PDB file of C-alpha atoms in Angstrom:
ATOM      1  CA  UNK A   1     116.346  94.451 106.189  1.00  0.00           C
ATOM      2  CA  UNK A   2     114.015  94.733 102.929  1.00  0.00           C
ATOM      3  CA  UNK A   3     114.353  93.807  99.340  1.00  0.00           C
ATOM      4  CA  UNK A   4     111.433  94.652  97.842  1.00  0.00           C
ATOM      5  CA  UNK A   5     109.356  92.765  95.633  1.00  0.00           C
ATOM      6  CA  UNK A   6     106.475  93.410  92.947  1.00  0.00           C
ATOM      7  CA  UNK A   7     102.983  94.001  95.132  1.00  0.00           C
ATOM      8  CA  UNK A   8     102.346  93.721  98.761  1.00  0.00           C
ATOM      9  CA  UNK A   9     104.482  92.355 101.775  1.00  0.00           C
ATOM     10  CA  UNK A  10     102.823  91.370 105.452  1.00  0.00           C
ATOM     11  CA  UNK A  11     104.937  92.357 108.338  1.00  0.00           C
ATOM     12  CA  UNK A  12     102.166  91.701 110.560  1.00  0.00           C
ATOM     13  CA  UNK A  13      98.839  90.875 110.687  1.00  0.00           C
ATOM     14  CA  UNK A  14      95.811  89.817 112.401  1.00  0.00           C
ATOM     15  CA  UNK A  15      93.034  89.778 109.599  1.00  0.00           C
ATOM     16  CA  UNK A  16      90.762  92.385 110.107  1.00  0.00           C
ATOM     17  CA  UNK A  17      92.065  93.685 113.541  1.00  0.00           C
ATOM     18  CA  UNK A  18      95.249  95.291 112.715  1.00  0.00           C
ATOM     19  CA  UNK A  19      98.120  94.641 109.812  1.00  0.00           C
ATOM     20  CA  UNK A  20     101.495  96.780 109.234  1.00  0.00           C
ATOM     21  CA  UNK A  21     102.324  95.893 105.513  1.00  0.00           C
ATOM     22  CA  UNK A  22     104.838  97.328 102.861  1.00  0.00           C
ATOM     23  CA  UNK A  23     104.144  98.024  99.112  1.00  0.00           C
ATOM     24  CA  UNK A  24     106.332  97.661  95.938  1.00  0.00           C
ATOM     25  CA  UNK A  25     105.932 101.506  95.623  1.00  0.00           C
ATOM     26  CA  UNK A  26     107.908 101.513  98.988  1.00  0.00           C
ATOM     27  CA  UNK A  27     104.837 102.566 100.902  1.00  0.00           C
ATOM     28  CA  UNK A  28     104.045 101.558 104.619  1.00  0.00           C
ATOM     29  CA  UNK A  29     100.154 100.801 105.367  1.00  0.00           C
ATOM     30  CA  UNK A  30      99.268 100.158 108.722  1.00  0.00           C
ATOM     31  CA  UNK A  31      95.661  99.143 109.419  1.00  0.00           C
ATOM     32  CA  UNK A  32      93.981  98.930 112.787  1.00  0.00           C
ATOM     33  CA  UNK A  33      90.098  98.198 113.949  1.00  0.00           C
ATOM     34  CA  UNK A  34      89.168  96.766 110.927  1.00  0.00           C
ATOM     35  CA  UNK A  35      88.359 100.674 109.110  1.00  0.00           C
ATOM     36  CA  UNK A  36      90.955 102.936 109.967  1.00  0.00           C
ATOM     37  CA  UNK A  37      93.912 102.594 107.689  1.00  0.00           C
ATOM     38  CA  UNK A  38      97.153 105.055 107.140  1.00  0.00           C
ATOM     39  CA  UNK A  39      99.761 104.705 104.177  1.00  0.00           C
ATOM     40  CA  UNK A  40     103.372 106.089 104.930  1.00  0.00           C
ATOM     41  CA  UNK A  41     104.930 106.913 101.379  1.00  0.00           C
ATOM     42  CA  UNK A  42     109.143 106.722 101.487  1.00  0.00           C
ATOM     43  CA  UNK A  43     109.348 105.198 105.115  1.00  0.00           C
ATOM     44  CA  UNK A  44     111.122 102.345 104.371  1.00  0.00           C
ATOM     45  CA  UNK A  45     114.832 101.970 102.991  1.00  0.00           C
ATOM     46  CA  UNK A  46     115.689  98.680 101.083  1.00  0.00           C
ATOM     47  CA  UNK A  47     118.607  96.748 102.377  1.00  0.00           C
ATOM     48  CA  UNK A  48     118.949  99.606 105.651  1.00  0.00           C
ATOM     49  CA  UNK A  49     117.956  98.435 109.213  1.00  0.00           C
ATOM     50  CA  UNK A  50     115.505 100.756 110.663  1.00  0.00           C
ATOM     51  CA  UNK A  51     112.436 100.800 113.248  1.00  0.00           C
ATOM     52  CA  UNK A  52     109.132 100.828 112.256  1.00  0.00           C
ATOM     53  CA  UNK A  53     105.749 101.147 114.676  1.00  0.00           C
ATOM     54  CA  UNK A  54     102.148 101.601 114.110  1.00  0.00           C
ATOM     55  CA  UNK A  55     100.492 103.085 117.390  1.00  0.00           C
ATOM     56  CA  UNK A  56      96.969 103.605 117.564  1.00  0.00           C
ATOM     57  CA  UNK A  57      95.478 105.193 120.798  1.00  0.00           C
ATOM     58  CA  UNK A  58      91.570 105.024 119.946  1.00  0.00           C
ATOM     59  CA  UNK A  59      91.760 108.505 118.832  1.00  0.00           C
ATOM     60  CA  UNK A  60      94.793 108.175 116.344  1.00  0.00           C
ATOM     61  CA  UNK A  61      96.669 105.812 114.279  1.00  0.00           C
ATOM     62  CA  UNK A  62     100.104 107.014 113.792  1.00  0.00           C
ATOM     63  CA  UNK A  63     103.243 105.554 112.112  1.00  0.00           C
ATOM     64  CA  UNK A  64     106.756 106.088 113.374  1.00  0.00           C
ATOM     65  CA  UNK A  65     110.047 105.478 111.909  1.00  0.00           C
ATOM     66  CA  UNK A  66     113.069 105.261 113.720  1.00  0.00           C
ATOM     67  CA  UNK A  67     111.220 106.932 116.748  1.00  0.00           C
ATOM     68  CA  UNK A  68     109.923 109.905 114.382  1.00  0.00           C
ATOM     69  CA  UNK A  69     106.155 110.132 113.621  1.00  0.00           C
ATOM     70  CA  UNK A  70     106.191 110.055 109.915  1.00  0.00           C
ATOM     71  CA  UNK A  71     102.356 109.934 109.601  1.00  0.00           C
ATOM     72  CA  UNK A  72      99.061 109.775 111.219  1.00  0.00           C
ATOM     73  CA  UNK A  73      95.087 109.844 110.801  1.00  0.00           C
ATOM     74  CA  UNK A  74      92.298 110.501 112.974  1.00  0.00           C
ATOM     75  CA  UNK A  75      90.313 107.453 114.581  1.00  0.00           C
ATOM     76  CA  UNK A  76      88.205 106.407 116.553  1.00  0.00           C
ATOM     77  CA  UNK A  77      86.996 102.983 117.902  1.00  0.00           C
ATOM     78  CA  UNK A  78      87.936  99.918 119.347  1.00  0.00           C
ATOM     79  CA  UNK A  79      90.192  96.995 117.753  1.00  0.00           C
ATOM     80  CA  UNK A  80      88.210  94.456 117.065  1.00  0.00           C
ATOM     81  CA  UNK A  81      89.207  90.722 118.410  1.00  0.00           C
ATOM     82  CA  UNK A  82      86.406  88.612 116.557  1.00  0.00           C
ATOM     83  CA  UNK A  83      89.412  86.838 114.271  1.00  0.00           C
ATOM     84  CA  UNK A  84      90.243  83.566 114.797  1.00  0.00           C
ATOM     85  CA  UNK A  85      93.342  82.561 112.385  1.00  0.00           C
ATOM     86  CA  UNK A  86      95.798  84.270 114.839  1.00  0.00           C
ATOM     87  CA  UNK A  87      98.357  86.131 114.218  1.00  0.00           C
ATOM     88  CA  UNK A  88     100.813  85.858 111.267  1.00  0.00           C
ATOM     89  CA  UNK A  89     104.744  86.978 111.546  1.00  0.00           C
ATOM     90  CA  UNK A  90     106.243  87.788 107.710  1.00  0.00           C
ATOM     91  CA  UNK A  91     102.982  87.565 105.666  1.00  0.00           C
ATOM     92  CA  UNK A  92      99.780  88.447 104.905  1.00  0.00           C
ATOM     93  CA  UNK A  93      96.882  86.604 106.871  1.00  0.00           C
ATOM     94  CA  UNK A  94      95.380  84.111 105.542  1.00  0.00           C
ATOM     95  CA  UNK A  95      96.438  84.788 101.764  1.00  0.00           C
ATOM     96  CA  UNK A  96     100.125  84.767 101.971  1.00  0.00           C
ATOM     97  CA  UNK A  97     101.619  88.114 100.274  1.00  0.00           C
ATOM     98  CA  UNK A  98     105.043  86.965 101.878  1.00  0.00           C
ATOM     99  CA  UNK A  99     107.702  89.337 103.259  1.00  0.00           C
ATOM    100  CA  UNK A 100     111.034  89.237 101.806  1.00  0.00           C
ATOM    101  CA  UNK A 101     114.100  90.309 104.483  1.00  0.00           C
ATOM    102  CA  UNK A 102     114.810  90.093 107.858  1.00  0.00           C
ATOM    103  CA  UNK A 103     112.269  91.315 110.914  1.00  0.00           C
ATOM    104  CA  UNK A 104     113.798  91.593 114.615  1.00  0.00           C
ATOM    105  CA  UNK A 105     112.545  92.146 117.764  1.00  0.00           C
ATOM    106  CA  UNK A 106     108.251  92.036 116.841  1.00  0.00           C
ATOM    107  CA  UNK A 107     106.606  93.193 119.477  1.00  0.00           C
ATOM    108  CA  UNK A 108     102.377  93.966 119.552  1.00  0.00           C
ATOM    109  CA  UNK A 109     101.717  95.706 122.859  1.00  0.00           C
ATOM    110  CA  UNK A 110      97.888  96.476 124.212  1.00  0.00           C
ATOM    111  CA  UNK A 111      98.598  99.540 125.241  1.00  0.00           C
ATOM    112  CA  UNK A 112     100.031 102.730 122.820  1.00  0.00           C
ATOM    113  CA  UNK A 113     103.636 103.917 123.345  1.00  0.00           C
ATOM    114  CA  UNK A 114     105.180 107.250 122.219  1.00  0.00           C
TER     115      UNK A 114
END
């Protein structure tokens, strides 16, 4: 569950090899591969339980909600792994931009499911 807050929220993130955030404007931006990025606009209900993925295949990046693709953009190339600060859970990384709510059941997958 979400209450949202003034600016940007981390879900996830791995900085500069793939993020799922949420905006004030209640936007969801997913970024993958450190260029391809894809903003979901009215995807996310405040104080409502729902399920949110970012898939990207190497030719797509696509953004579902509540198993419904709400949005998606061409792409191509690999995700890059040259990070090193790991992954964060709730936040931005490594500048903070802290989630407020409740995540269950995170799950990052190497392999793209429908």
């Amino acid at each position: 569950m979400l209450r949202f807050q003034s600016g940007r929220q981390g879900l996830v993130d791995n900085q500069g090899q793939y993020g799922l955030f949420i905006y004030a404007s209640n936007a969801l931006r997913c970024t993958v591969a450190g260029h391809i990025a894809l903003s979901a606009n009215n995807v996310v209900v405040p104080g409502e339980w729902q399920h949110i993925a970012c898939v990207y295949d190497g030719t797509a990046l696509r953004v579902y909600r509540n198993g419904i693709n709400v949005a998606e953009t061409p792409g191509t190339g690999p995700i890059l792994t040259n990070g090193n600060s790991g992954v964060s859970l709730a936040q931005d990384n490594p500048d903070g931009d802290e989630f407020i709510g409740r995540l269950d059941q995170v799950r990052i997958w190497n392999t793209a499911r429908s």
